[in-house]
mmCIF file of C-alpha atoms in Angstrom:
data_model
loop_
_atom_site.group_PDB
_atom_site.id
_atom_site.type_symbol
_atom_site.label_atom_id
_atom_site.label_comp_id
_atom_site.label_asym_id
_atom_site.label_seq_id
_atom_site.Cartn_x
_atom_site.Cartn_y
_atom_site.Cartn_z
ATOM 1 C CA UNK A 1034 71.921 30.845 -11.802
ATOM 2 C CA UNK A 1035 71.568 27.584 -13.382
ATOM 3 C CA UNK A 1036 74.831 25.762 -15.229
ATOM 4 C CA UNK A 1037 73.507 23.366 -18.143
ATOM 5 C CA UNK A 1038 75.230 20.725 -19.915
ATOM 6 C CA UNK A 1039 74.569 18.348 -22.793
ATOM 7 C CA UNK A 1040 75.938 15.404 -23.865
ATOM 8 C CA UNK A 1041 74.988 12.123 -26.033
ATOM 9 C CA UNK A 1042 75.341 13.852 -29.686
ATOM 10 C CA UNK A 1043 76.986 12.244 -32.131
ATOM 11 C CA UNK A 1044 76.920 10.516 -35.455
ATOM 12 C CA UNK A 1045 74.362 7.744 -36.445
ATOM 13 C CA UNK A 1046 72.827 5.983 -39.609
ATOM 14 C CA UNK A 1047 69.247 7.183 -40.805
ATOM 15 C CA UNK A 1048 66.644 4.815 -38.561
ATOM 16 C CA UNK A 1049 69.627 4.992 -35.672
ATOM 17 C CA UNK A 1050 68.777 6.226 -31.924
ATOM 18 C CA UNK A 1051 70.764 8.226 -29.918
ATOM 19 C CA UNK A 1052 69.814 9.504 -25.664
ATOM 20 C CA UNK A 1053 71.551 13.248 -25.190
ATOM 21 C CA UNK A 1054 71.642 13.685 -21.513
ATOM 22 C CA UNK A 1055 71.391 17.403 -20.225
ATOM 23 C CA UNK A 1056 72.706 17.863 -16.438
ATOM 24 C CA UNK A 1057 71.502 21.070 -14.455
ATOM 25 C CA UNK A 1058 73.615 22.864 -11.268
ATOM 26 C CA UNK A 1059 72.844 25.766 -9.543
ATOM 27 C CA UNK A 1060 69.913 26.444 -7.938
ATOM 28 C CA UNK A 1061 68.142 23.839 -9.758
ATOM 29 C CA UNK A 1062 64.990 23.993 -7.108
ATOM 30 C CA UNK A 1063 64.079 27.047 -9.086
ATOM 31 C CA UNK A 1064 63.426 25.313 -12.223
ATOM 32 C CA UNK A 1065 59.537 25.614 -13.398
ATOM 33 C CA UNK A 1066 60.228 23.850 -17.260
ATOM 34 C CA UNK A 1067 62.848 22.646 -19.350
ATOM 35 C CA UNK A 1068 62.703 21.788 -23.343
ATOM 36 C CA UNK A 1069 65.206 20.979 -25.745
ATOM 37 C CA UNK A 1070 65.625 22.994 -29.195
ATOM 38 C CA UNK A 1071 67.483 22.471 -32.052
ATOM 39 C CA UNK A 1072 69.526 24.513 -34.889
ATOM 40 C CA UNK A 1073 70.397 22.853 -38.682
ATOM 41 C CA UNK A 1074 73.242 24.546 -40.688
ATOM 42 C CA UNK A 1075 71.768 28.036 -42.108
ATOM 43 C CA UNK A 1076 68.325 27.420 -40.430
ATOM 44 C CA UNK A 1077 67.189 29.365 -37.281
ATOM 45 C CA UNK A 1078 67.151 27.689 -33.820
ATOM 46 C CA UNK A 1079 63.580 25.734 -33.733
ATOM 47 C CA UNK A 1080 61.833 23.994 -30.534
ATOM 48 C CA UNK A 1081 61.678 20.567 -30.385
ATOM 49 C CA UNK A 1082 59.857 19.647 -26.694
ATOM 50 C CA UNK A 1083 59.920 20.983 -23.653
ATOM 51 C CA UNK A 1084 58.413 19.648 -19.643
ATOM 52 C CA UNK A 1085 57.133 21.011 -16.987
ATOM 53 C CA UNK A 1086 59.391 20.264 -14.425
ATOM 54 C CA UNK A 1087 56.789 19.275 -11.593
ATOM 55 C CA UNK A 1088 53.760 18.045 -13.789
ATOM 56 C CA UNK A 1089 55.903 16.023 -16.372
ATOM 57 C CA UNK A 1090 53.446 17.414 -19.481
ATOM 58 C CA UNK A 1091 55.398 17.822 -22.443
ATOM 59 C CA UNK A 1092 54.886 19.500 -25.263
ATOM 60 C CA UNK A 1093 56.531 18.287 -28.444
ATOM 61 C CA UNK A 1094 56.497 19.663 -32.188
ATOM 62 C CA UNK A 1095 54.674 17.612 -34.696
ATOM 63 C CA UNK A 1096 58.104 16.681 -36.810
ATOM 64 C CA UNK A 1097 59.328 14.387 -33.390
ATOM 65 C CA UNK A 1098 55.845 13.038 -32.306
ATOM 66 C CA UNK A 1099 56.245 9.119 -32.251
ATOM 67 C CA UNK A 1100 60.020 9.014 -32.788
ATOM 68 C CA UNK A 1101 61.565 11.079 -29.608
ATOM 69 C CA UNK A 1102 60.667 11.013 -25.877
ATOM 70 C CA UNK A 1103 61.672 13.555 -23.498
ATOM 71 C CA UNK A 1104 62.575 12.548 -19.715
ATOM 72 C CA UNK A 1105 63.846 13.455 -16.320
ATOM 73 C CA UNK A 1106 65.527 12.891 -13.660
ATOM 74 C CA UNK A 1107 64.766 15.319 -10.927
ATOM 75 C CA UNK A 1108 67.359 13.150 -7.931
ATOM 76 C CA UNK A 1109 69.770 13.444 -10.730
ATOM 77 C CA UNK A 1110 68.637 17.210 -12.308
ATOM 78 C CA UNK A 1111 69.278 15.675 -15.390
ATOM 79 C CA UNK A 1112 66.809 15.924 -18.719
ATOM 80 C CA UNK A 1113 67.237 13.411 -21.477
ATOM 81 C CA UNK A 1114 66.056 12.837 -24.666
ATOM 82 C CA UNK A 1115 65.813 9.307 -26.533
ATOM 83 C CA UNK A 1116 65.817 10.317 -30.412
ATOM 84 C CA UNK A 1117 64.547 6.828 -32.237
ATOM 85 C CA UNK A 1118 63.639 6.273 -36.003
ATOM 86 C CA UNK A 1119 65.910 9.368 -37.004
ATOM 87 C CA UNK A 1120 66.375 10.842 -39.950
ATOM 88 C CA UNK A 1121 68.569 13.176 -42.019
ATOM 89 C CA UNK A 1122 66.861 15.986 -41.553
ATOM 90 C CA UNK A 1123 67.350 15.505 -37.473
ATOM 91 C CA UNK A 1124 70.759 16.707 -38.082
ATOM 92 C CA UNK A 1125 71.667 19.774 -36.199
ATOM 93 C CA UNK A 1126 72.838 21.089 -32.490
ATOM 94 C CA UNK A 1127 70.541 20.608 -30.146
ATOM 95 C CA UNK A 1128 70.415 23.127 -26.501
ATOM 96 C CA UNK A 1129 68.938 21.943 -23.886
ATOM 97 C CA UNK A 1130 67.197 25.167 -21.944
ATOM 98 C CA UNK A 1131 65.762 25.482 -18.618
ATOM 99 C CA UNK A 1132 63.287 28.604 -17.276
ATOM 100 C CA UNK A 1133 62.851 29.879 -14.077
ATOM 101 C CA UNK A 1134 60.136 31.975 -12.526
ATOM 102 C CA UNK A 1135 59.836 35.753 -13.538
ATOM 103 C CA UNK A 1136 60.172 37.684 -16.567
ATOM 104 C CA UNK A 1137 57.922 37.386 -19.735
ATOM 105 C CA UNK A 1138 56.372 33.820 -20.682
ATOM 106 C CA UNK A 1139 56.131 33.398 -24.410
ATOM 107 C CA UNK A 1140 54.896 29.627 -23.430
ATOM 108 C CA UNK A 1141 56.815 26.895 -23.621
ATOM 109 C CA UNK A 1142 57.980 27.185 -27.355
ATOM 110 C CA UNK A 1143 59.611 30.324 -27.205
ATOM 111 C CA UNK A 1144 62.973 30.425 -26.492
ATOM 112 C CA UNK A 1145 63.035 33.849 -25.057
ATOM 113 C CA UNK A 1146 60.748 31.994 -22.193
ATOM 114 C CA UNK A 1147 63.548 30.331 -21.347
ATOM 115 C CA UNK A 1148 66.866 32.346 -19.142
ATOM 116 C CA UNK A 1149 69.437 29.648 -19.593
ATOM 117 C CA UNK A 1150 70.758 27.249 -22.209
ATOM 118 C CA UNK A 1151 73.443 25.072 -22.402
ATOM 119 C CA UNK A 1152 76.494 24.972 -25.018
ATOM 120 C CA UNK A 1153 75.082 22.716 -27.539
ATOM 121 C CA UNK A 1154 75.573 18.958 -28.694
ATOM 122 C CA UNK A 1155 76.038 18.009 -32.121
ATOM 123 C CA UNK A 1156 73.701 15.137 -33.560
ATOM 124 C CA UNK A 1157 74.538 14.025 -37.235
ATOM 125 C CA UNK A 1158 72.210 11.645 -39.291
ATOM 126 C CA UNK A 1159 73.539 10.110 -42.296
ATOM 127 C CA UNK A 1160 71.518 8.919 -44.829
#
């Protein structure tokens, strides 16, 4: 099992930045990826980046290229994500999800690749 928890969210101007910090327990050492989605009021939950744990390639969806930057910490098991230049439209909750080895990869922008996610951190951009 593998216990995740985000934190960082919060409210910011349009062109603001904002780090959310996810911390993994459990048997981190199984962890093969991480990424970081995000859901908007009335929209469905969408992928933002994700990392391979051991190689550090990320993936990231064209809307966040140039503006966020995904990171880790493997002495800490902690994943971060800088958000810069954001905008309105940034607005949502955003999970931070981890996968372990086994069961069905749908690659790395799939959530159903992924067997745990955490409880969710609100980030709010104001215009």
């Amino acid at each position: 099992q593998v216990q995740l928890v985000e934190s960082g969210g919060g409210l910011v101007q349009a062109g603001g930045s904002l780090r959310l910090s996810c911390v993994a327990s459990g048997r981190t050492f199984s962890v093969h990826s991480m990424g970081w989605f995000r859901q908007a009021p009335g929209k469905e939950r969408e992928f933002v980046v994700s990392i391979y744990w051991s190689s550090s390639v990320t993936d990231y969806t064209d809307s966040v290229k140039g503006r966020f930057t995904i990171s880790r910490d493997n002495a800490k098991n902690t994943l971060y994500l800088q958000m810069d230049s954001l905008k309105p439209e940034d607005t949502a909750v955003y999970y931070c999800a981890a996968r372990t080895p086994g069961g069905i990869y749908y690659g790395p922008r799939s959530l159903r690749s992924y067997g745990y996610l955490g409880q969710g951190t609100q980030v709010t951009v104001s215009s």
